[in-house]
JSON list of C-alpha atoms in Angstrom, two decimals:
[
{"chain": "A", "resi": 1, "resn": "UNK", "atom": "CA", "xyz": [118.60, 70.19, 109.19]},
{"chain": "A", "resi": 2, "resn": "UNK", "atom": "CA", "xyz": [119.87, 73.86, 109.42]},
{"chain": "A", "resi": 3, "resn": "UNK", "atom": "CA", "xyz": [123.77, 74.01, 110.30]},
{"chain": "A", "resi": 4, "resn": "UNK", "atom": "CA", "xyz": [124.69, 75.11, 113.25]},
{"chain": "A", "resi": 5, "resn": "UNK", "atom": "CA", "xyz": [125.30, 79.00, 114.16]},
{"chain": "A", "resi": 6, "resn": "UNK", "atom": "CA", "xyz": [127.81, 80.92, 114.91]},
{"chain": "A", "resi": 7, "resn": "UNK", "atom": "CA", "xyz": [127.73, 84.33, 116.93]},
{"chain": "A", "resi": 8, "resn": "UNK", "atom": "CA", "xyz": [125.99, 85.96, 119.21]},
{"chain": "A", "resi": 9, "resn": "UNK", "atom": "CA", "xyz": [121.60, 85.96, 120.09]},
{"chain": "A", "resi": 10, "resn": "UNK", "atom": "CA", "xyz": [120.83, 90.14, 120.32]},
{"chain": "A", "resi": 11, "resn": "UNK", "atom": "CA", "xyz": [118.20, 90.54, 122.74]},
{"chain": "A", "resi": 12, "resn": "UNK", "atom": "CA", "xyz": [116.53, 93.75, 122.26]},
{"chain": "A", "resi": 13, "resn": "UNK", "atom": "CA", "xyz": [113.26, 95.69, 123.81]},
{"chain": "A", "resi": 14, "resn": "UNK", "atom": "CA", "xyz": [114.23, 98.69, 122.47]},
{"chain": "A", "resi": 15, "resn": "UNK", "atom": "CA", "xyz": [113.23, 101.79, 124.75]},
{"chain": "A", "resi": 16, "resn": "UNK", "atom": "CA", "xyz": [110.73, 100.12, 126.25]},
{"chain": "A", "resi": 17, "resn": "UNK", "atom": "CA", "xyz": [110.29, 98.35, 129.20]},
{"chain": "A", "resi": 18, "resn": "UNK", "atom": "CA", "xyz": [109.71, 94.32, 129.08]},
{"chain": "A", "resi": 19, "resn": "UNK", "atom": "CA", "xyz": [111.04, 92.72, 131.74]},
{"chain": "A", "resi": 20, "resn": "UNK", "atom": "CA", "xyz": [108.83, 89.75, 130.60]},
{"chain": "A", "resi": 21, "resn": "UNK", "atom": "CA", "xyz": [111.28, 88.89, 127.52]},
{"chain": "A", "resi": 22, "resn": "UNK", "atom": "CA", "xyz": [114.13, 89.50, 129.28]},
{"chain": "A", "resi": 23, "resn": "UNK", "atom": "CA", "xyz": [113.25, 86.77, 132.40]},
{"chain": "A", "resi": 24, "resn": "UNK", "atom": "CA", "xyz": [112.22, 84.58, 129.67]},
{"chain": "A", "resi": 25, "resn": "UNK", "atom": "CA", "xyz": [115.83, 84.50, 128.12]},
{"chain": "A", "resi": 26, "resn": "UNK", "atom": "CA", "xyz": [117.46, 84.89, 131.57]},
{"chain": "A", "resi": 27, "resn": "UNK", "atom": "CA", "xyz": [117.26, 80.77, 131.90]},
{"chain": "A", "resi": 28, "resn": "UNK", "atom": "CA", "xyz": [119.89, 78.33, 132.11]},
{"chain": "A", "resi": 29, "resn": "UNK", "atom": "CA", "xyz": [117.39, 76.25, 129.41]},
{"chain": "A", "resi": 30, "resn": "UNK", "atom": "CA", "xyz": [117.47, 79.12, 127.04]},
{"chain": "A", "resi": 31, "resn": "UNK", "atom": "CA", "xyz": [121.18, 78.94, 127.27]},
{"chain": "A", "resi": 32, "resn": "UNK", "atom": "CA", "xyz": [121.16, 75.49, 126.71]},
{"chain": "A", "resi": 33, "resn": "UNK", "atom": "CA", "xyz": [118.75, 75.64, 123.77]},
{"chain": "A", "resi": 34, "resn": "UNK", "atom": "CA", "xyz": [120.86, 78.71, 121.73]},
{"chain": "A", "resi": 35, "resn": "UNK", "atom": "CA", "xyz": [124.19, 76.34, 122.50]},
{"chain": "A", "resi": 36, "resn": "UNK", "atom": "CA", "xyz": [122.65, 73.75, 121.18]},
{"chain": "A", "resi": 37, "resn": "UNK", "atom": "CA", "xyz": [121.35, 75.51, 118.04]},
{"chain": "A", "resi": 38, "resn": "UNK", "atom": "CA", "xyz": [125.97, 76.64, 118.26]},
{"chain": "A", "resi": 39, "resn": "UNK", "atom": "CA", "xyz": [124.84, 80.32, 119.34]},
{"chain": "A", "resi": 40, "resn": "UNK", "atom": "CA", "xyz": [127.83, 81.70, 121.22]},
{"chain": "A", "resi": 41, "resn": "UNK", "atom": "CA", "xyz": [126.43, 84.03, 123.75]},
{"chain": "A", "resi": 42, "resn": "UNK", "atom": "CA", "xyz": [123.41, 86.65, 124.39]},
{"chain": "A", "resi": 43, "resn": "UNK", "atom": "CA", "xyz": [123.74, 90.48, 124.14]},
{"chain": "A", "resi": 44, "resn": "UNK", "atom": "CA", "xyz": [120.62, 91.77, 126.09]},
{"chain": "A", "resi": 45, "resn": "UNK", "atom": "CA", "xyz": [119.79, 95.56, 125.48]},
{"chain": "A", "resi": 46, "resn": "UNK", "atom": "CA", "xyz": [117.07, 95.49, 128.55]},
{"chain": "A", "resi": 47, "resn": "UNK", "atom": "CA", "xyz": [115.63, 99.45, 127.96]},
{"chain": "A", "resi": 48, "resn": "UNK", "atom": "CA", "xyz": [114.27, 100.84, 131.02]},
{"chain": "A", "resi": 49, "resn": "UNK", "atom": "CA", "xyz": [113.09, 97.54, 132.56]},
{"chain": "A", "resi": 50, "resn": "UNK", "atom": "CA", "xyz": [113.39, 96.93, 136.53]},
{"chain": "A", "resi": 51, "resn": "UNK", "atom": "CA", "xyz": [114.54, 92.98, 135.95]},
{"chain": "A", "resi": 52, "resn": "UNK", "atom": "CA", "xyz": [118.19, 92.89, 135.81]},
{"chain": "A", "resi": 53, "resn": "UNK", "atom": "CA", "xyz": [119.55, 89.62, 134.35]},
{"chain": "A", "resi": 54, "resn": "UNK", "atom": "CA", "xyz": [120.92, 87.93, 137.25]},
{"chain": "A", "resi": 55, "resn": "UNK", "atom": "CA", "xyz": [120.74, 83.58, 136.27]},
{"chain": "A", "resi": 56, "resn": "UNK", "atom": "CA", "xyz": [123.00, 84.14, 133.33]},
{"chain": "A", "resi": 57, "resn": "UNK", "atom": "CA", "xyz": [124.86, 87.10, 135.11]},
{"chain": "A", "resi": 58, "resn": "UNK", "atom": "CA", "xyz": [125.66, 86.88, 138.69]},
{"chain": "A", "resi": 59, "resn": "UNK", "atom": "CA", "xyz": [124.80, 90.00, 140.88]},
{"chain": "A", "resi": 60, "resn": "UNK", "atom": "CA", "xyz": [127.02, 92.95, 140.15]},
{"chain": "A", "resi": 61, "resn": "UNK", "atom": "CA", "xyz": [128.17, 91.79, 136.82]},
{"chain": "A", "resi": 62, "resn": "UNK", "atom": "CA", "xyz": [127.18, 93.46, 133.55]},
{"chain": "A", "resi": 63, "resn": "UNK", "atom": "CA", "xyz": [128.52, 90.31, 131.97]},
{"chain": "A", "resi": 64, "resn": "UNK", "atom": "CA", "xyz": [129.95, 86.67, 132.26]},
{"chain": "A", "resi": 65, "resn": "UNK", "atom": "CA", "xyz": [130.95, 83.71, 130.66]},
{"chain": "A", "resi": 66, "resn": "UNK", "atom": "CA", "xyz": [130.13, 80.35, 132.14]},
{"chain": "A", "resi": 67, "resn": "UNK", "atom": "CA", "xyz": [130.38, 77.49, 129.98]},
{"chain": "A", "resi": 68, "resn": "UNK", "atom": "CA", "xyz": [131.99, 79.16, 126.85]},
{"chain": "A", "resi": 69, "resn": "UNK", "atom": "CA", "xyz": [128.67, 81.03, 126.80]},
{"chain": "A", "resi": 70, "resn": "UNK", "atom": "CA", "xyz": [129.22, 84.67, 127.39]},
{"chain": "A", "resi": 71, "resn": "UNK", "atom": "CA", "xyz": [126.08, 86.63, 128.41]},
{"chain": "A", "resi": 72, "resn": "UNK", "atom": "CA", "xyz": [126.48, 90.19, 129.02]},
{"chain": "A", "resi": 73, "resn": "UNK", "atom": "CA", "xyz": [123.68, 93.26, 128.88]},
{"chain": "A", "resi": 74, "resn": "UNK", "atom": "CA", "xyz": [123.29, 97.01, 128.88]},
{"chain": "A", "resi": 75, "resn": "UNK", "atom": "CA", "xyz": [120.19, 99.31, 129.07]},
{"chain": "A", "resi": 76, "resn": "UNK", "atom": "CA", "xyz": [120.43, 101.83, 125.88]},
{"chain": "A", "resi": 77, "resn": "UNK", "atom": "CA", "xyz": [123.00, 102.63, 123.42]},
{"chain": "A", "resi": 78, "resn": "UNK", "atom": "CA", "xyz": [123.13, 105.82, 120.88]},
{"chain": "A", "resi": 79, "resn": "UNK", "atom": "CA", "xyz": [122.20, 102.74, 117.75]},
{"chain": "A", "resi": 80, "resn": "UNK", "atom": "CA", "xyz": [121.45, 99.32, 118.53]},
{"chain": "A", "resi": 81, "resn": "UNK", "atom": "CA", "xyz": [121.70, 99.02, 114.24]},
{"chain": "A", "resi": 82, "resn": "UNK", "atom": "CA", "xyz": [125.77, 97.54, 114.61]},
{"chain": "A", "resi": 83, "resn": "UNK", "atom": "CA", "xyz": [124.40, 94.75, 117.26]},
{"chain": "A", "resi": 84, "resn": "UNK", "atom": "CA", "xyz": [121.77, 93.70, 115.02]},
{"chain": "A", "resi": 85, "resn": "UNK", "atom": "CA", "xyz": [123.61, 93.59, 111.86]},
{"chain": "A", "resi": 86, "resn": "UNK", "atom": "CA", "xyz": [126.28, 91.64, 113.62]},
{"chain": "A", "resi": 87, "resn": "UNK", "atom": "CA", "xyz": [123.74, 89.15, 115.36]},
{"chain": "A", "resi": 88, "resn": "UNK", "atom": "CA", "xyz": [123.66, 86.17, 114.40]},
{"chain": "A", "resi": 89, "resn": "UNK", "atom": "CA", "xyz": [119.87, 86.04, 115.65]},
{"chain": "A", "resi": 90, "resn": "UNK", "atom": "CA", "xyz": [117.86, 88.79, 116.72]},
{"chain": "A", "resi": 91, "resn": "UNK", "atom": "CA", "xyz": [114.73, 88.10, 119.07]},
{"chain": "A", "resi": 92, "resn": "UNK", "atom": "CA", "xyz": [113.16, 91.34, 119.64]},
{"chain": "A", "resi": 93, "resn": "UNK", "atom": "CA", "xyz": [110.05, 92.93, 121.17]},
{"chain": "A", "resi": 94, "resn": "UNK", "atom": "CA", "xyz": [107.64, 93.65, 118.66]},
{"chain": "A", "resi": 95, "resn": "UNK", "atom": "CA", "xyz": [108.07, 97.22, 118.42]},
{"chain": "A", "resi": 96, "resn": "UNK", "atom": "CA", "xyz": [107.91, 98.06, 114.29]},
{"chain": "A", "resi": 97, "resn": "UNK", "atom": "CA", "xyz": [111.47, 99.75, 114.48]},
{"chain": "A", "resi": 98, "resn": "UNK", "atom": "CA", "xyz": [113.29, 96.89, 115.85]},
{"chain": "A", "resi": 99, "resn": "UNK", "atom": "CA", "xyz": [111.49, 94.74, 113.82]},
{"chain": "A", "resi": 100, "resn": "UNK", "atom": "CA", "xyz": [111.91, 96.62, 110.77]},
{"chain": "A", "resi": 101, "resn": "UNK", "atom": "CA", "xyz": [115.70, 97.14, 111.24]},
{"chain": "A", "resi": 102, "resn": "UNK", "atom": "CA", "xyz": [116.37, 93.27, 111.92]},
{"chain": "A", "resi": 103, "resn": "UNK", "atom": "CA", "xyz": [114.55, 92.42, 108.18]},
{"chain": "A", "resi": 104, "resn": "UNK", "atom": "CA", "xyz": [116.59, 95.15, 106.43]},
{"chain": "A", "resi": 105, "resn": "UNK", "atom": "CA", "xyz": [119.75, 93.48, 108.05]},
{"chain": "A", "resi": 106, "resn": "UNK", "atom": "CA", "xyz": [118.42, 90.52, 106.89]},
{"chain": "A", "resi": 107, "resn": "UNK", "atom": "CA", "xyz": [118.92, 88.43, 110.02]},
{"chain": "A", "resi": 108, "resn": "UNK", "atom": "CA", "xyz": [116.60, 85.86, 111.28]},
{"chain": "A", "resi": 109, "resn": "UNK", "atom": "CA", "xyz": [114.31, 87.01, 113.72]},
{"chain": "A", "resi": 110, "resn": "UNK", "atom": "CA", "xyz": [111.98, 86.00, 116.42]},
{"chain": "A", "resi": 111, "resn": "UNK", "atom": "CA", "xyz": [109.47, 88.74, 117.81]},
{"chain": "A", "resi": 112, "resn": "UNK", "atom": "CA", "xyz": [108.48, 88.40, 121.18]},
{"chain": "A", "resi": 113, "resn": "UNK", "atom": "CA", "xyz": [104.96, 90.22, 122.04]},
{"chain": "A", "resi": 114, "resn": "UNK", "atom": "CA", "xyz": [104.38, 92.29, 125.01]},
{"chain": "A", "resi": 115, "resn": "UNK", "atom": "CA", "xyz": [100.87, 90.81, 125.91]},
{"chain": "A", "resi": 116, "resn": "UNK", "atom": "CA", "xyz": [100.47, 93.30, 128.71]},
{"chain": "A", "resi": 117, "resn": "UNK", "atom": "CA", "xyz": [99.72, 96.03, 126.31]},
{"chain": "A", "resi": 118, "resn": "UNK", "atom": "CA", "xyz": [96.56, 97.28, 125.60]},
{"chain": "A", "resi": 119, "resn": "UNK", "atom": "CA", "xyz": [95.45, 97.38, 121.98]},
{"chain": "A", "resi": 120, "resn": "UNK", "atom": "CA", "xyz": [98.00, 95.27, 121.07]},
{"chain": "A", "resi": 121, "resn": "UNK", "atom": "CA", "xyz": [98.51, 96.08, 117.80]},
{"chain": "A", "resi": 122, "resn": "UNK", "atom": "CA", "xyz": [102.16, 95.17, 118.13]},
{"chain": "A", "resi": 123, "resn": "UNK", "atom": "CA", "xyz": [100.25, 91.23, 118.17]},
{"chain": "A", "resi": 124, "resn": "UNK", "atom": "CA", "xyz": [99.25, 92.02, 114.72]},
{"chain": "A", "resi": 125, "resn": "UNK", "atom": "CA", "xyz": [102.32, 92.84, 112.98]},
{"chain": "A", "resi": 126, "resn": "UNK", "atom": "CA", "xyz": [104.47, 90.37, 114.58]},
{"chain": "A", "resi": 127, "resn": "UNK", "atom": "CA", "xyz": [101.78, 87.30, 113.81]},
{"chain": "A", "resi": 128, "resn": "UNK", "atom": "CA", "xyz": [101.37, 88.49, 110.03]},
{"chain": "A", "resi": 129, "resn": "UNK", "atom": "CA", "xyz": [104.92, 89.07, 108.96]},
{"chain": "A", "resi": 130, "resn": "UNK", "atom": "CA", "xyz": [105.44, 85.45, 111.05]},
{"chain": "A", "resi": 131, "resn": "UNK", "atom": "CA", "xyz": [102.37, 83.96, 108.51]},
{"chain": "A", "resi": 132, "resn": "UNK", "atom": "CA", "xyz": [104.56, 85.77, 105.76]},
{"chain": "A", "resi": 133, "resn": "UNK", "atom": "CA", "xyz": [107.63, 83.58, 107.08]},
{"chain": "A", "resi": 134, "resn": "UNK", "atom": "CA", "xyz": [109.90, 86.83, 107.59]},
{"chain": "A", "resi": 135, "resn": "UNK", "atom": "CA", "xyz": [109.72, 85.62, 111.58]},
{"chain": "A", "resi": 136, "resn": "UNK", "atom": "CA", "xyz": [108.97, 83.72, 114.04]},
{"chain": "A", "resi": 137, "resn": "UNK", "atom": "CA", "xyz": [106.64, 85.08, 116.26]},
{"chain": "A", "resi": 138, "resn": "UNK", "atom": "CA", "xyz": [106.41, 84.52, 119.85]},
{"chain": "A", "resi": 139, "resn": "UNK", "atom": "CA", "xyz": [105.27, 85.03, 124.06]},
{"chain": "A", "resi": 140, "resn": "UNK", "atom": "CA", "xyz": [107.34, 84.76, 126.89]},
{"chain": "A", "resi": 141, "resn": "UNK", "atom": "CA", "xyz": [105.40, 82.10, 127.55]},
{"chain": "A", "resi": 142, "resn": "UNK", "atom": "CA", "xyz": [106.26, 79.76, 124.54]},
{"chain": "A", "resi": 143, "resn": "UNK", "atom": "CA", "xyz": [109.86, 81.92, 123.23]},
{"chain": "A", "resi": 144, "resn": "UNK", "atom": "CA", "xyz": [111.54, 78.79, 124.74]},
{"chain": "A", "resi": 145, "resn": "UNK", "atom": "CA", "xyz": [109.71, 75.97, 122.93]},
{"chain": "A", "resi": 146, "resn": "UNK", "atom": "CA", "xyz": [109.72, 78.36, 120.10]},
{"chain": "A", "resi": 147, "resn": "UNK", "atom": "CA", "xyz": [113.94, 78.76, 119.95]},
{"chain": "A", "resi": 148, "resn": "UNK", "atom": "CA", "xyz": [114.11, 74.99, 120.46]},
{"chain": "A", "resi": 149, "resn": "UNK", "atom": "CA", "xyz": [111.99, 74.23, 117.02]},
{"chain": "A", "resi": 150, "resn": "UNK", "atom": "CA", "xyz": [113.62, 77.59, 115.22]},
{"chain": "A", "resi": 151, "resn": "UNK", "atom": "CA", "xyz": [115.13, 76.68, 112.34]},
{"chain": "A", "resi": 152, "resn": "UNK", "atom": "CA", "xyz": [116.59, 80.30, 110.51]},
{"chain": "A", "resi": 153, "resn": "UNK", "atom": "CA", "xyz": [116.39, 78.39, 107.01]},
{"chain": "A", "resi": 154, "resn": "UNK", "atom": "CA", "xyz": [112.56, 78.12, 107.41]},
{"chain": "A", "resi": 155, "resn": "UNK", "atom": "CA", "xyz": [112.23, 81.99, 106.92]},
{"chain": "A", "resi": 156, "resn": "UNK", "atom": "CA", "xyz": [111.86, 84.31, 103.13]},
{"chain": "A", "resi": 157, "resn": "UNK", "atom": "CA", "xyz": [113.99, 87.17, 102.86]},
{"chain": "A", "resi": 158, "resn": "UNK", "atom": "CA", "xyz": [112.40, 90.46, 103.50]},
{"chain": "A", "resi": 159, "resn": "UNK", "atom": "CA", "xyz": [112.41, 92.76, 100.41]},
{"chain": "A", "resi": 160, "resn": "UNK", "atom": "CA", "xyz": [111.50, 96.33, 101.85]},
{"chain": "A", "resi": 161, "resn": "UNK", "atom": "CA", "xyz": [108.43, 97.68, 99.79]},
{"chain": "A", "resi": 162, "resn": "UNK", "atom": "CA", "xyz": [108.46, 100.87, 97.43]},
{"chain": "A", "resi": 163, "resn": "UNK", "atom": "CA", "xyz": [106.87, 104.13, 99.52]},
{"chain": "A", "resi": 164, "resn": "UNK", "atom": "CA", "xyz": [106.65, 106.08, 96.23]},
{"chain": "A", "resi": 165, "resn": "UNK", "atom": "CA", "xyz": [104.18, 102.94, 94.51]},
{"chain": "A", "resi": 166, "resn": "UNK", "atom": "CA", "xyz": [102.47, 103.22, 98.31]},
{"chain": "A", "resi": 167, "resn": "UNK", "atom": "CA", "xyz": [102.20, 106.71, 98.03]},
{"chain": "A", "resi": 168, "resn": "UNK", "atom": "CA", "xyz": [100.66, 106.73, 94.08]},
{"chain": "A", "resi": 169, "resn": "UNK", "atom": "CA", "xyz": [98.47, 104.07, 95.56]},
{"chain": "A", "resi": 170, "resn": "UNK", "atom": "CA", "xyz": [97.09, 106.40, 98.72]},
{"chain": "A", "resi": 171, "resn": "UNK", "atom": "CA", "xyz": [96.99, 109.44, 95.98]},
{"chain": "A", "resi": 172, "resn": "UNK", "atom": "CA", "xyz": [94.97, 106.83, 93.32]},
{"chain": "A", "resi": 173, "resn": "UNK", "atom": "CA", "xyz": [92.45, 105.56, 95.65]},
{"chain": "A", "resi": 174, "resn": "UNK", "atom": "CA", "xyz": [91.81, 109.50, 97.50]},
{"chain": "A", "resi": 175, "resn": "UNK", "atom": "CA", "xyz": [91.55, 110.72, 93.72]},
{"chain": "A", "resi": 176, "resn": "UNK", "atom": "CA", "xyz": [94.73, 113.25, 94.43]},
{"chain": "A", "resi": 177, "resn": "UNK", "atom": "CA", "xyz": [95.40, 113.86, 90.15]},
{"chain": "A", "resi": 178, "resn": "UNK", "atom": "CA", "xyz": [99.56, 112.89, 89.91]},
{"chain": "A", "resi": 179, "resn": "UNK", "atom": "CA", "xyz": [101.79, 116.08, 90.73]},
{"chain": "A", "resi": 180, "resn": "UNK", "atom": "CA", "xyz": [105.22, 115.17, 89.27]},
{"chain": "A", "resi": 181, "resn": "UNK", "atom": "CA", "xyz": [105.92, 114.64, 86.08]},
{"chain": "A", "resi": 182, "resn": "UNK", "atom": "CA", "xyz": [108.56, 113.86, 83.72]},
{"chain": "A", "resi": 183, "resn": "UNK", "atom": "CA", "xyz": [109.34, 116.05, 81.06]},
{"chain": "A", "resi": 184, "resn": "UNK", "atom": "CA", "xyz": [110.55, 115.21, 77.00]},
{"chain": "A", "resi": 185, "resn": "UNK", "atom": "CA", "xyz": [114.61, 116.38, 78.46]},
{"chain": "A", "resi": 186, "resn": "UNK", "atom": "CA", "xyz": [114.45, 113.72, 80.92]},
{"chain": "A", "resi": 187, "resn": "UNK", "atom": "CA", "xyz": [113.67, 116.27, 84.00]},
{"chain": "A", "resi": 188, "resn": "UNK", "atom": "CA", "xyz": [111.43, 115.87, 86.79]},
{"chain": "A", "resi": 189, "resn": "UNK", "atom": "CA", "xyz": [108.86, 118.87, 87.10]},
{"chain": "A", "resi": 190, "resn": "UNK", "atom": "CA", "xyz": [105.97, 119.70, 88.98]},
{"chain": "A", "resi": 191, "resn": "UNK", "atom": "CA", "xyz": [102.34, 120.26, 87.40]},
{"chain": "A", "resi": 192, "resn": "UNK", "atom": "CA", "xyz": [100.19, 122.69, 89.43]},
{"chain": "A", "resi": 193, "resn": "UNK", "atom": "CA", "xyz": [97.50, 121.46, 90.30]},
{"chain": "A", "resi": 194, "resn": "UNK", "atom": "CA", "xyz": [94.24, 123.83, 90.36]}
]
């Protein structure tokens, strides 16, 4: 069994709107479910979505604390990088970005997709890199279930990939000759390439 956690849940959709995710954690059983699990609280960054938290939060609060667990939100900040990194879970929309930043932060993450998008490519990512066990991927629909079974042990660490071994791999399969070399002092130089 996974000890318990401490800190806070960071709730993000970044600029988006996703009013979806943030009803779905706006639920006295969510709270009861990240309490259980020892979260502390919920920090919900709720972009430019009409739902305004208002079952955790009474009307005309941006924050409150019933309980011993403290709820508060805001719409945008200049870096939501500082919340993450001090999260002690992230569930996020499953924007690449936000996704992206959790993993290099290395905090455990649940991505929540937007099914009302079309194309939802957004499904993709966030159902593969869940496969991978680097999340757990979710729906408004099942994120409570979902935070009930999490267990933040169950997931790898995310190593970032290389983008100069994915670019020699795009330039290797387009047949692009190599354009940097390394000369006998050690240097780095660049071959023409006619």
């Amino acid at each position: 069994m996974a000890a318990l956690a401490k800190g806070y849940v960071f709730v993000t959709v970044g600029t988006t709107s996703f009013d979806d995710l943030i009803q779905a954690v706006d639920t006295e059983q969510m709270a009861e479910a990240l309490a259980s699990k020892g979260y502390e609280g919920l920090v919900l960054q709720i972009g430019r979505g009409k739902y305004l938290p208002r079952v955790l939060v009474p009307s005309g609060y941006s924050s409150t604390n019933p309980r011993g667990f403290e709820t508060e939100y805001f719409e945008f900040a200049d870096s939501l990088g500082d919340f993450i990194s001090k999260a002690a879970l992230v569930i996020s929309h499953a924007g690449s970005g936000s996704i992206f930043e959790s993993l290099r932060a290395s905090r455990p993450l649940v991505v929540v997709v937007n099914e009302k998008l079309m194309d939802n490519h957004q499904a993709e990512l966030a159902d593969e890199l869940s496969q991978m066990k680097y999340c757990v991927s979710a729906r408004p629909s099942d994120l409570l279930e979902k935070i009930k079974a999490f267990n933040p042990d169950a997931l790898l660490p995310y190593t970032a990939g290389d983008p100069k071994k994915l670019a020699q791999g795009i330039d290797e399969f387009l047949g692009v000759p190599e354009t940097v070399t390394t000369m006998p002092d050690g240097n780095v130089g660049k071959c023409e390439i006619q």
